[in-house]
Amino acid sequence: MQSGLRIFPEQASTIAEKVDPLYLFLVGLTVFFTLLIGFLVIFFSIKYRRRSDSERPAAIHGALSLEILWTVIPLGIVLVIFFWSAKVFFMISRPPDDAMQVYVTGKQWMWKIQHKEGPREINELHVPLGQSVKLTMTSEDVIHSFYVPAFRIKMDVLPRRYTTTWFKATKPGVYHLFCAEYCGTKHSGMIGQIIVMQPADFQNWLSGGADSSTLAEKGQKLFQDLACTNCHHTDSSGRGPVLTGIFGKTMQLTSGEKVKVDEVFLRESIVNPGAKVVAGYEAIMPTFQGLVTEEQLLALIEYIKSTGQQQEPGQTAPAKKGTVKQASAK
Ligand code: CUA
């Protein structure tokens, strides 16, 4: 691939463009103070060396201006670092609303990728250039970590839980995917490729897949096969809540708590239905723990999402954006 010594991996995502300047700033700052302090240590030890055995330095009784100076300057520097990194952190932790959804399942020792449109991949992820991609990730066994150096993203992939990250590729090409969390014997072999394609090529690639049913369609079939429809009707006559259009809604629980219906809540409600019961319903649903795989869970969730999504006014995305602005306003 590249020849010669590279200090940085390629810069191939919008996140990389934000992370690198911050990182360089931190390195530059560290180098500057290392040199400055090193120089002063040597300079002062020569300049103020003891010249005779009887020499005694004058006593110092404090220097207020000096103390203010060495408090205010570092404070200013660390505040710059804080606001700057908080801004980058918010950017990394909030996938844009228009992001394309991709599901990732980690397993000893491979990455399984599921596209919403149907295609599945192993140790490869094809994505279009210039499109935000949101990854919803989980693990079938132990903790893994999804790491793409060229995109400057790294996120732990945990069993029984969903984590998310996102990226927007800015350069076509093939980039390394690593597992960055020691996960057993073949951890170092748990690698793959992210293939960034021109949008038109990506569309061709998508439609070229052998499996033509979308993830939501797979989920719908599973929903019927597992007899979920026995209790979850499309009207309120069922023994379980209506799931049509439930994604994004806020539900009242029997405990009095309120919870927003997202991937995490849906997953928990399938594998551990007693944990959070929607008010007005009884805790009669059996657990599907062990009966459905992580990939089937993703299909079920995608199916429920596909029946409609609610955006609650002033409560979801817009509210979050406000927070970002406040945080980055400094
Ligand atoms: Cu998976 Cu290391």
GROMACS .gro file of N, CA, C and O in nm, residues 118-239:
model
  488
  118GLY      N    1  -3.064  -0.579   0.296
  118GLY     CA    2  -3.060  -0.724   0.278
  118GLY      C    3  -2.922  -0.786   0.280
  118GLY      O    4  -2.900  -0.882   0.351
  119PRO      N    5  -2.826  -0.733   0.200
  119PRO     CA    6  -2.696  -0.799   0.192
  119PRO      C    7  -2.626  -0.817   0.328
  119PRO      O    8  -2.640  -0.732   0.415
  120ARG      N    9  -2.558  -0.929   0.338
  120ARG     CA   10  -2.479  -0.956   0.458
  120ARG      C   11  -2.334  -0.974   0.415
  120ARG      O   12  -2.306  -1.020   0.306
  121GLU      N   13  -2.244  -0.939   0.505
  121GLU     CA   14  -2.103  -0.953   0.472
  121GLU      C   15  -2.031  -1.006   0.594
  121GLU      O   16  -2.076  -0.991   0.707
  122ILE      N   17  -1.916  -1.067   0.569
  122ILE     CA   18  -1.830  -1.108   0.679
  122ILE      C   19  -1.693  -1.047   0.660
  122ILE      O   20  -1.632  -1.059   0.553
  123ASN      N   21  -1.647  -0.977   0.763
  123ASN     CA   22  -1.516  -0.910   0.761
  123ASN      C   23  -1.500  -0.810   0.648
  123ASN      O   24  -1.389  -0.775   0.611
  124GLU      N   25  -1.610  -0.767   0.592
  124GLU     CA   26  -1.605  -0.663   0.490
  124GLU      C   27  -1.725  -0.573   0.511
  124GLU      O   28  -1.832  -0.620   0.550
  125LEU      N   29  -1.704  -0.445   0.486
  125LEU     CA   30  -1.816  -0.352   0.493
  125LEU      C   31  -1.805  -0.258   0.374
  125LEU      O   32  -1.708  -0.183   0.363
  126HIS      N   33  -1.901  -0.268   0.284
  126HIS     CA   34  -1.906  -0.178   0.169
  126HIS      C   35  -1.992  -0.058   0.206
  126HIS      O   36  -2.103  -0.076   0.256
  127VAL      N   37  -1.940   0.061   0.180
  127VAL     CA   38  -2.017   0.182   0.208
  127VAL      C   39  -2.000   0.283   0.095
  127VAL      O   40  -1.899   0.282   0.026
  128PRO      N   41  -2.100   0.369   0.077
  128PRO     CA   42  -2.086   0.472  -0.026
  128PRO      C   43  -2.005   0.590   0.026
  128PRO      O   44  -2.006   0.620   0.145
  129LEU      N   45  -1.938   0.656  -0.065
  129LEU     CA   46  -1.859   0.775  -0.034
  129LEU      C   47  -1.953   0.891   0.002
  129LEU      O   48  -2.059   0.906  -0.056
  130GLY      N   49  -1.912   0.970   0.099
  130GLY     CA   50  -1.985   1.092   0.131
  130GLY      C   51  -2.121   1.072   0.195
  130GLY      O   52  -2.203   1.164   0.198
  131GLN      N   53  -2.146   0.952   0.244
  131GLN     CA   54  -2.275   0.926   0.309
  131GLN      C   55  -2.246   0.887   0.455
  131GLN      O   56  -2.159   0.805   0.481
  132SER      N   57  -2.318   0.948   0.548
  132SER     CA   58  -2.299   0.910   0.688
  132SER      C   59  -2.351   0.769   0.709
  132SER      O   60  -2.457   0.734   0.659
  133VAL      N   61  -2.275   0.690   0.782
  133VAL     CA   62  -2.313   0.553   0.809
  133VAL      C   63  -2.317   0.534   0.960
  133VAL      O   64  -2.217   0.560   1.028
  134LYS      N   65  -2.432   0.492   1.011
  134LYS     CA   66  -2.443   0.467   1.154
  134LYS      C   67  -2.432   0.317   1.179
  134LYS      O   68  -2.502   0.239   1.114
  135LEU      N   69  -2.345   0.279   1.270
  135LEU     CA   70  -2.329   0.137   1.302
  135LEU      C   71  -2.395   0.110   1.436
  135LEU      O   72  -2.367   0.178   1.534
  136THR      N   73  -2.483   0.011   1.439
  136THR     CA   74  -2.539  -0.036   1.565
  136THR      C   75  -2.477  -0.172   1.588
  136THR      O   76  -2.489  -0.260   1.504
  137MET      N   77  -2.408  -0.187   1.701
  137MET     CA   78  -2.322  -0.304   1.716
  137MET      C   79  -2.351  -0.382   1.843
  137MET      O   80  -2.386  -0.326   1.947
  138THR      N   81  -2.333  -0.513   1.831
  138THR     CA   82  -2.343  -0.598   1.950
  138THR      C   83  -2.251  -0.717   1.931
  138THR      O   84  -2.193  -0.736   1.824
  139SER      N   85  -2.237  -0.798   2.036
  139SER     CA   86  -2.148  -0.913   2.030
  139SER      C   87  -2.222  -1.039   2.070
  139SER      O   88  -2.313  -1.035   2.152
  140GLU      N   89  -2.184  -1.150   2.007
  140GLU     CA   90  -2.246  -1.278   2.044
  140GLU      C   91  -2.177  -1.341   2.163
  140GLU      O   92  -2.229  -1.436   2.222
  141ASP      N   93  -2.057  -1.297   2.192
  141ASP     CA   94  -1.984  -1.364   2.301
  141ASP      C   95  -1.915  -1.264   2.394
  141ASP      O   96  -1.973  -1.223   2.493
  142VAL      N   97  -1.793  -1.225   2.361
  142VAL     CA   98  -1.716  -1.142   2.453
  142VAL      C   99  -1.707  -0.999   2.401
  142VAL      O  100  -1.766  -0.966   2.299
  143ILE      N  101  -1.632  -0.916   2.471
  143ILE     CA  102  -1.617  -0.777   2.429
  143ILE      C  103  -1.518  -0.767   2.313
  143ILE      O  104  -1.408  -0.821   2.321
  144HIS      N  105  -1.560  -0.703   2.207
  144HIS     CA  106  -1.472  -0.673   2.095
  144HIS      C  107  -1.469  -0.520   2.082
  144HIS      O  108  -1.539  -0.450   2.155
  145SER      N  109  -1.392  -0.472   1.988
  145SER     CA  110  -1.390  -0.328   1.966
  145SER      C  111  -1.370  -0.298   1.818
  145SER      O  112  -1.277  -0.349   1.756
  146PHE      N  113  -1.462  -0.221   1.764
  146PHE     CA  114  -1.463  -0.190   1.621
  146PHE      C  115  -1.373  -0.070   1.596
  146PHE      O  116  -1.403   0.041   1.640
  147TYR      N  117  -1.264  -0.093   1.527
  147TYR     CA  118  -1.162   0.010   1.515
  147TYR      C  119  -1.121   0.030   1.369
  147TYR      O  120  -1.074  -0.062   1.304
  148VAL      N  121  -1.143   0.151   1.318
  148VAL     CA  122  -1.103   0.184   1.182
  148VAL      C  123  -1.009   0.305   1.190
  148VAL      O  124  -1.054   0.419   1.198
  149PRO      N  125  -0.879   0.280   1.190
  149PRO     CA  126  -0.784   0.391   1.209
  149PRO      C  127  -0.801   0.504   1.107
  149PRO      O  128  -0.795   0.621   1.145
  150ALA      N  129  -0.827   0.470   0.982
  150ALA     CA  130  -0.837   0.575   0.880
  150ALA      C  131  -0.956   0.668   0.904
  150ALA      O  132  -0.958   0.781   0.859
  151PHE      N  133  -1.056   0.618   0.977
  151PHE     CA  134  -1.173   0.700   1.009
  151PHE      C  135  -1.164   0.760   1.148
  151PHE      O  136  -1.249   0.836   1.189
  152ARG      N  137  -1.061   0.719   1.224
  152ARG     CA  138  -1.043   0.762   1.363
  152ARG      C  139  -1.165   0.726   1.448
  152ARG      O  140  -1.210   0.808   1.529
  153ILE      N  141  -1.220   0.607   1.426
  153ILE     CA  142  -1.328   0.563   1.514
  153ILE      C  143  -1.290   0.433   1.582
  153ILE      O  144  -1.225   0.347   1.524
  154LYS      N  145  -1.328   0.422   1.707
  154LYS     CA  146  -1.306   0.299   1.783
  154LYS      C  147  -1.418   0.291   1.887
  154LYS      O  148  -1.438   0.384   1.963
  155MET      N  149  -1.493   0.182   1.883
  155MET     CA  150  -1.604   0.170   1.977
  155MET      C  151  -1.614   0.026   2.026
  155MET      O  152  -1.608  -0.067   1.946
  156ASP      N  153  -1.629   0.010   2.155
  156ASP     CA  154  -1.643  -0.124   2.210
  156ASP      C  155  -1.772  -0.188   2.162
  156ASP      O  156  -1.873  -0.121   2.145
  157VAL      N  157  -1.765  -0.319   2.140
  157VAL     CA  158  -1.880  -0.397   2.095
  157VAL      C  159  -1.908  -0.498   2.206
  157VAL      O  160  -1.825  -0.583   2.234
  158LEU      N  161  -2.024  -0.482   2.271
  158LEU     CA  162  -2.049  -0.554   2.395
  158LEU      C  163  -2.159  -0.658   2.381
  158LEU      O  164  -2.256  -0.634   2.310
  159PRO      N  165  -2.145  -0.771   2.451
  159PRO     CA  166  -2.254  -0.867   2.450
  159PRO      C  167  -2.375  -0.812   2.526
  159PRO      O  168  -2.358  -0.734   2.620
  160ARG      N  169  -2.495  -0.850   2.485
  160ARG     CA  170  -2.622  -0.812   2.548
  160ARG      C  171  -2.646  -0.661   2.550
  160ARG      O  172  -2.721  -0.611   2.633
  161ARG      N  173  -2.582  -0.590   2.463
  161ARG     CA  174  -2.601  -0.446   2.465
  161ARG      C  175  -2.573  -0.389   2.325
  161ARG      O  176  -2.497  -0.448   2.250
  162TYR      N  177  -2.634  -0.276   2.292
  162TYR     CA  178  -2.603  -0.211   2.165
  162TYR      C  179  -2.516  -0.089   2.189
  162TYR      O  180  -2.545  -0.008   2.275
  163THR      N  181  -2.412  -0.079   2.111
  163THR     CA  182  -2.336   0.046   2.110
  163THR      C  183  -2.342   0.099   1.967
  163THR      O  184  -2.363   0.023   1.873
  164THR      N  185  -2.323   0.228   1.953
  164THR     CA  186  -2.329   0.285   1.819
  164THR      C  187  -2.207   0.373   1.793
  164THR      O  188  -2.147   0.427   1.885
  165THR      N  189  -2.174   0.384   1.669
  165THR     CA  190  -2.076   0.482   1.625
  165THR      C  191  -2.112   0.517   1.481
  165THR      O  192  -2.205   0.458   1.425
  166TRP      N  193  -2.044   0.611   1.423
  166TRP     CA  194  -2.077   0.649   1.286
  166TRP      C  195  -1.955   0.707   1.217
  166TRP      O  196  -1.855   0.740   1.282
  167PHE      N  197  -1.963   0.716   1.087
  167PHE     CA  198  -1.856   0.781   1.011
  167PHE      C  199  -1.912   0.827   0.877
  167PHE      O  200  -2.019   0.782   0.835
  168LYS      N  201  -1.841   0.918   0.816
  168LYS     CA  202  -1.873   0.959   0.679
  168LYS      C  203  -1.742   0.956   0.603
  168LYS      O  204  -1.652   1.037   0.630
  169ALA      N  205  -1.731   0.862   0.510
  169ALA     CA  206  -1.606   0.845   0.437
  169ALA      C  207  -1.587   0.958   0.338
  169ALA      O  208  -1.682   1.002   0.273
  170THR      N  209  -1.464   1.006   0.327
  170THR     CA  210  -1.437   1.118   0.238
  170THR      C  211  -1.345   1.081   0.121
  170THR      O  212  -1.314   1.167   0.039
  171LYS      N  213  -1.300   0.956   0.118
  171LYS     CA  214  -1.206   0.915   0.014
  171LYS      C  215  -1.237   0.771  -0.025
  171LYS      O  216  -1.247   0.686   0.063
  172PRO      N  217  -1.253   0.744  -0.156
  172PRO     CA  218  -1.275   0.603  -0.193
  172PRO      C  219  -1.149   0.523  -0.163
  172PRO      O  220  -1.039   0.577  -0.166
  173GLY      N  221  -1.166   0.397  -0.134
  173GLY     CA  222  -1.050   0.314  -0.105
  173GLY      C  223  -1.086   0.199  -0.013
  173GLY      O  224  -1.203   0.179   0.021
  174VAL      N  225  -0.983   0.127   0.024
  174VAL     CA  226  -1.001   0.012   0.113
  174VAL      C  227  -0.925   0.039   0.241
  174VAL      O  228  -0.807   0.073   0.238
  175TYR      N  229  -0.993   0.030   0.353
  175TYR     CA  230  -0.931   0.066   0.481
  175TYR      C  231  -0.937  -0.051   0.578
  175TYR      O  232  -1.028  -0.133   0.574
  176HIS      N  233  -0.838  -0.053   0.668
  176HIS     CA  234  -0.831  -0.161   0.767
  176HIS      C  235  -0.942  -0.150   0.870
  176HIS      O  236  -0.973  -0.042   0.918
  177LEU      N  237  -0.994  -0.265   0.906
  177LEU     CA  238  -1.084  -0.276   1.022
  177LEU      C  239  -1.015  -0.371   1.120
  177LEU      O  240  -0.974  -0.480   1.082
  178PHE      N  241  -1.000  -0.327   1.243
  178PHE     CA  242  -0.936  -0.411   1.345
  178PHE      C  243  -1.032  -0.437   1.460
  178PHE      O  244  -1.124  -0.359   1.483
  179CYS      N  245  -1.004  -0.543   1.534
  179CYS     CA  246  -1.065  -0.559   1.665
  179CYS      C  247  -0.963  -0.505   1.763
  179CYS      O  248  -0.847  -0.546   1.762
  180ALA      N  249  -1.005  -0.411   1.847
  180ALA     CA  250  -0.909  -0.344   1.934
  180ALA      C  251  -0.929  -0.381   2.080
  180ALA      O  252  -0.896  -0.306   2.170
  181GLU      N  253  -0.990  -0.497   2.103
  181GLU     CA  254  -1.008  -0.541   2.242
  181GLU      C  255  -0.971  -0.688   2.245
  181GLU      O  256  -1.030  -0.766   2.169
  182TYR      N  257  -0.875  -0.724   2.329
  182TYR     CA  258  -0.830  -0.862   2.330
  182TYR      C  259  -0.948  -0.956   2.358
  182TYR      O  260  -1.012  -0.946   2.462
  183CYS      N  261  -0.975  -1.046   2.264
  183CYS     CA  262  -1.097  -1.126   2.274
  183CYS      C  263  -1.069  -1.275   2.259
  183CYS      O  264  -1.158  -1.351   2.223
  184GLY      N  265  -0.946  -1.317   2.284
  184GLY     CA  266  -0.916  -1.459   2.276
  184GLY      C  267  -0.807  -1.489   2.176
  184GLY      O  268  -0.747  -1.399   2.117
  185THR      N  269  -0.785  -1.619   2.155
  185THR     CA  270  -0.670  -1.667   2.076
  185THR      C  271  -0.650  -1.592   1.944
  185THR      O  272  -0.541  -1.550   1.913
  186LYS      N  273  -0.758  -1.581   1.867
  186LYS     CA  274  -0.741  -1.525   1.732
  186LYS      C  275  -0.783  -1.379   1.724
  186LYS      O  276  -0.827  -1.332   1.619
  187HIS      N  277  -0.770  -1.310   1.837
  187HIS     CA  278  -0.804  -1.168   1.839
  187HIS      C  279  -0.732  -1.091   1.728
  187HIS      O  280  -0.792  -1.010   1.658
  188SER      N  281  -0.602  -1.122   1.711
  188SER     CA  282  -0.525  -1.047   1.611
  188SER      C  283  -0.570  -1.078   1.469
  188SER      O  284  -0.541  -1.003   1.377
  189GLY      N  285  -0.643  -1.189   1.453
  189GLY     CA  286  -0.691  -1.224   1.319
  189GLY      C  287  -0.832  -1.172   1.294
  189GLY      O  288  -0.889  -1.192   1.187
  190MET      N  289  -0.888  -1.103   1.391
  190MET     CA  290  -1.025  -1.052   1.376
  190MET      C  291  -1.020  -0.917   1.305
  190MET      O  292  -1.041  -0.812   1.363
  191ILE      N  293  -0.987  -0.926   1.177
  191ILE     CA  294  -0.966  -0.805   1.100
  191ILE      C  295  -1.055  -0.806   0.976
  191ILE      O  296  -1.110  -0.909   0.940
  192GLY      N  297  -1.067  -0.694   0.915
  192GLY     CA  298  -1.149  -0.686   0.795
  192GLY      C  299  -1.118  -0.562   0.716
  192GLY      O  300  -1.016  -0.496   0.738
  193GLN      N  301  -1.206  -0.533   0.623
  193GLN     CA  302  -1.186  -0.420   0.533
  193GLN      C  303  -1.311  -0.336   0.523
  193GLN      O  304  -1.422  -0.390   0.518
  194ILE      N  305  -1.291  -0.206   0.518
  194ILE     CA  306  -1.402  -0.116   0.486
  194ILE      C  307  -1.377  -0.071   0.343
  194ILE      O  308  -1.271  -0.017   0.312
  195ILE      N  309  -1.474  -0.096   0.258
  195ILE     CA  310  -1.457  -0.061   0.117
  195ILE      C  311  -1.546   0.058   0.086
  195ILE      O  312  -1.669   0.048   0.088
  196VAL      N  313  -1.482   0.170   0.059
  196VAL     CA  314  -1.556   0.293   0.030
  196VAL      C  315  -1.570   0.307  -0.121
  196VAL      O  316  -1.470   0.312  -0.192
  197MET      N  317  -1.695   0.308  -0.167
  197MET     CA  318  -1.721   0.310  -0.311
  197MET      C  319  -1.794   0.436  -0.352
  197MET      O  320  -1.860   0.500  -0.270
  198GLN      N  321  -1.786   0.469  -0.481
  198GLN     CA  322  -1.867   0.578  -0.534
  198GLN      C  323  -2.014   0.538  -0.516
  198GLN      O  324  -2.048   0.420  -0.530
  199PRO      N  325  -2.102   0.636  -0.484
  199PRO     CA  326  -2.242   0.601  -0.456
  199PRO      C  327  -2.307   0.512  -0.563
  199PRO      O  328  -2.379   0.418  -0.530
  200ALA      N  329  -2.280   0.539  -0.690
  200ALA     CA  330  -2.342   0.459  -0.797
  200ALA      C  331  -2.291   0.315  -0.792
  200ALA      O  332  -2.369   0.220  -0.804
  201ASP      N  333  -2.160   0.299  -0.770
  201ASP     CA  334  -2.104   0.164  -0.758
  201ASP      C  335  -2.163   0.091  -0.639
  201ASP      O  336  -2.188  -0.029  -0.642
  202PHE      N  337  -2.185   0.168  -0.534
  202PHE     CA  338  -2.241   0.106  -0.414
  202PHE      C  339  -2.382   0.054  -0.441
  202PHE      O  340  -2.418  -0.056  -0.400
  203GLN      N  341  -2.461   0.135  -0.513
  203GLN     CA  342  -2.597   0.091  -0.547
  203GLN      C  343  -2.593  -0.039  -0.629
  203GLN      O  344  -2.671  -0.131  -0.605
  204ASN      N  345  -2.498  -0.045  -0.723
  204ASN     CA  346  -2.483  -0.167  -0.801
  204ASN      C  347  -2.447  -0.284  -0.713
  204ASN      O  348  -2.501  -0.393  -0.727
  205TRP      N  349  -2.356  -0.258  -0.622
  205TRP     CA  350  -2.312  -0.364  -0.532
  205TRP      C  351  -2.429  -0.414  -0.449
  205TRP      O  352  -2.450  -0.534  -0.433
  206LEU      N  353  -2.509  -0.319  -0.398
  206LEU     CA  354  -2.624  -0.354  -0.314
  206LEU      C  355  -2.723  -0.443  -0.390
  206LEU      O  356  -2.769  -0.545  -0.339
  207SER      N  357  -2.752  -0.402  -0.512
  207SER     CA  358  -2.855  -0.475  -0.586
  207SER      C  359  -2.799  -0.605  -0.644
  207SER      O  360  -2.875  -0.692  -0.687
  208GLY      N  361  -2.667  -0.621  -0.642
  208GLY     CA  362  -2.607  -0.743  -0.695
  208GLY      C  363  -2.611  -0.858  -0.597
  208GLY      O  364  -2.577  -0.971  -0.632
  209GLY      N  365  -2.653  -0.834  -0.475
  209GLY     CA  366  -2.655  -0.940  -0.374
  209GLY      C  367  -2.754  -1.048  -0.408
  209GLY      O  368  -2.857  -1.024  -0.468
  210ALA      N  369  -2.724  -1.172  -0.368
  210ALA     CA  370  -2.811  -1.285  -0.399
  210ALA      C  371  -2.939  -1.281  -0.314
  210ALA      O  372  -3.046  -1.319  -0.358
  211ASP      N  373  -2.924  -1.231  -0.193
  211ASP     CA  374  -3.036  -1.231  -0.100
  211ASP      C  375  -3.116  -1.104  -0.121
  211ASP      O  376  -3.070  -0.994  -0.096
  212SER      N  377  -3.238  -1.119  -0.173
  212SER     CA  378  -3.309  -0.999  -0.213
  212SER      C  379  -3.402  -0.942  -0.106
  212SER      O  380  -3.447  -0.830  -0.117
  213SER      N  381  -3.431  -1.020   0.000
  213SER     CA  382  -3.523  -0.964   0.098
  213SER      C  383  -3.449  -0.870   0.192
  213SER      O  384  -3.335  -0.895   0.230
  214THR      N  385  -3.515  -0.760   0.229
  214THR     CA  386  -3.451  -0.662   0.316
  214THR      C  387  -3.451  -0.715   0.459
  214THR      O  388  -3.521  -0.812   0.492
  215LEU      N  389  -3.377  -0.646   0.543
  215LEU     CA  390  -3.369  -0.688   0.683
  215LEU      C  391  -3.506  -0.680   0.750
  215LEU      O  392  -3.546  -0.767   0.826
  216ALA      N  393  -3.581  -0.574   0.716
  216ALA     CA  394  -3.714  -0.559   0.774
  216ALA      C  395  -3.806  -0.673   0.729
  216ALA      O  396  -3.887  -0.724   0.807
  217GLU      N  397  -3.792  -0.716   0.603
  217GLU     CA  398  -3.875  -0.828   0.555
  217GLU      C  399  -3.840  -0.958   0.627
  217GLU      O  400  -3.927  -1.037   0.664
  218LYS      N  401  -3.709  -0.978   0.651
  218LYS     CA  402  -3.668  -1.096   0.728
  218LYS      C  403  -3.729  -1.091   0.867
  218LYS      O  404  -3.774  -1.191   0.921
  219GLY      N  405  -3.727  -0.969   0.923
  219GLY     CA  406  -3.782  -0.951   1.057
  219GLY      C  407  -3.931  -0.977   1.061
  219GLY      O  408  -3.983  -1.039   1.154
  220GLN      N  409  -4.000  -0.934   0.957
  220GLN     CA  410  -4.145  -0.953   0.952
  220GLN      C  411  -4.179  -1.101   0.947
  220GLN      O  412  -4.269  -1.149   1.016
  221LYS      N  413  -4.101  -1.176   0.868
  221LYS     CA  414  -4.124  -1.319   0.857
  221LYS      C  415  -4.100  -1.385   0.994
  221LYS      O  416  -4.180  -1.468   1.040
  222LEU      N  417  -3.993  -1.343   1.057
  222LEU     CA  418  -3.958  -1.397   1.188
  222LEU      C  419  -4.066  -1.365   1.291
  222LEU      O  420  -4.102  -1.447   1.376
  223PHE      N  421  -4.121  -1.244   1.280
  223PHE     CA  422  -4.225  -1.197   1.370
  223PHE      C  423  -4.345  -1.291   1.362
  223PHE      O  424  -4.407  -1.325   1.463
  224GLN      N  425  -4.374  -1.337   1.239
  224GLN     CA  426  -4.486  -1.431   1.221
  224GLN      C  427  -4.445  -1.571   1.265
  224GLN      O  428  -4.519  -1.638   1.337
  225ASP      N  429  -4.323  -1.614   1.226
  225ASP     CA  430  -4.280  -1.749   1.261
  225ASP      C  431  -4.273  -1.770   1.412
  225ASP      O  432  -4.298  -1.879   1.461
  226LEU      N  433  -4.233  -1.666   1.484
  226LEU     CA  434  -4.221  -1.679   1.629
  226LEU      C  435  -4.356  -1.657   1.699
  226LEU      O  436  -4.364  -1.658   1.820
  227ALA      N  437  -4.459  -1.635   1.619
  227ALA     CA  438  -4.595  -1.614   1.670
  227ALA      C  439  -4.608  -1.489   1.757
  227ALA      O  440  -4.690  -1.484   1.847
  228CYS      N  441  -4.525  -1.391   1.730
  228CYS     CA  442  -4.537  -1.264   1.803
  228CYS      C  443  -4.674  -1.202   1.778
  228CYS      O  444  -4.731  -1.133   1.863
  229THR      N  445  -4.728  -1.234   1.656
  229THR     CA  446  -4.855  -1.176   1.614
  229THR      C  447  -4.973  -1.224   1.701
  229THR      O  448  -5.078  -1.162   1.702
  230ASN      N  449  -4.952  -1.335   1.773
  230ASN     CA  450  -5.060  -1.382   1.861
  230ASN      C  451  -5.098  -1.278   1.965
  230ASN      O  452  -5.215  -1.265   2.002
  231CYS      N  453  -4.998  -1.209   2.015
  231CYS     CA  454  -5.025  -1.111   2.122
  231CYS      C  455  -5.013  -0.967   2.076
  231CYS      O  456  -5.078  -0.878   2.128
  232HIS      N  457  -4.923  -0.942   1.981
  232HIS     CA  458  -4.904  -0.805   1.933
  232HIS      C  459  -4.987  -0.786   1.806
  232HIS      O  460  -4.943  -0.817   1.696
  233HIS      N  461  -5.109  -0.737   1.825
  233HIS     CA  462  -5.196  -0.711   1.711
  233HIS      C  463  -5.168  -0.572   1.658
  233HIS      O  464  -5.096  -0.494   1.719
  234THR      N  465  -5.228  -0.543   1.543
  234THR     CA  466  -5.211  -0.408   1.489
  234THR      C  467  -5.312  -0.311   1.550
  234THR      O  468  -5.302  -0.191   1.531
  235ASP      N  469  -5.411  -0.365   1.623
  235ASP     CA  470  -5.499  -0.276   1.699
  235ASP      C  471  -5.484  -0.313   1.847
  235ASP      O  472  -5.412  -0.404   1.882
  236SER      N  473  -5.555  -0.243   1.935
  236SER     CA  474  -5.530  -0.261   2.077
  236SER      C  475  -5.598  -0.384   2.137
  236SER      O  476  -5.608  -0.398   2.257
  237SER      N  477  -5.644  -0.477   2.052
  237SER     CA  478  -5.713  -0.594   2.105
  237SER      C  479  -5.618  -0.701   2.158
  237SER      O  480  -5.661  -0.797   2.220
  238GLY      N  481  -5.488  -0.686   2.135
  238GLY     CA  482  -5.393  -0.790   2.175
  238GLY      C  483  -5.356  -0.786   2.322
  238GLY      O  484  -5.382  -0.689   2.392
  239ARG      N  485  -5.292  -0.897   2.365
  239ARG     CA  486  -5.247  -0.902   2.505
  239ARG      C  487  -5.117  -0.824   2.526
  239ARG      O  488  -5.077  -0.798   2.638
   0.00000   0.00000   0.00000
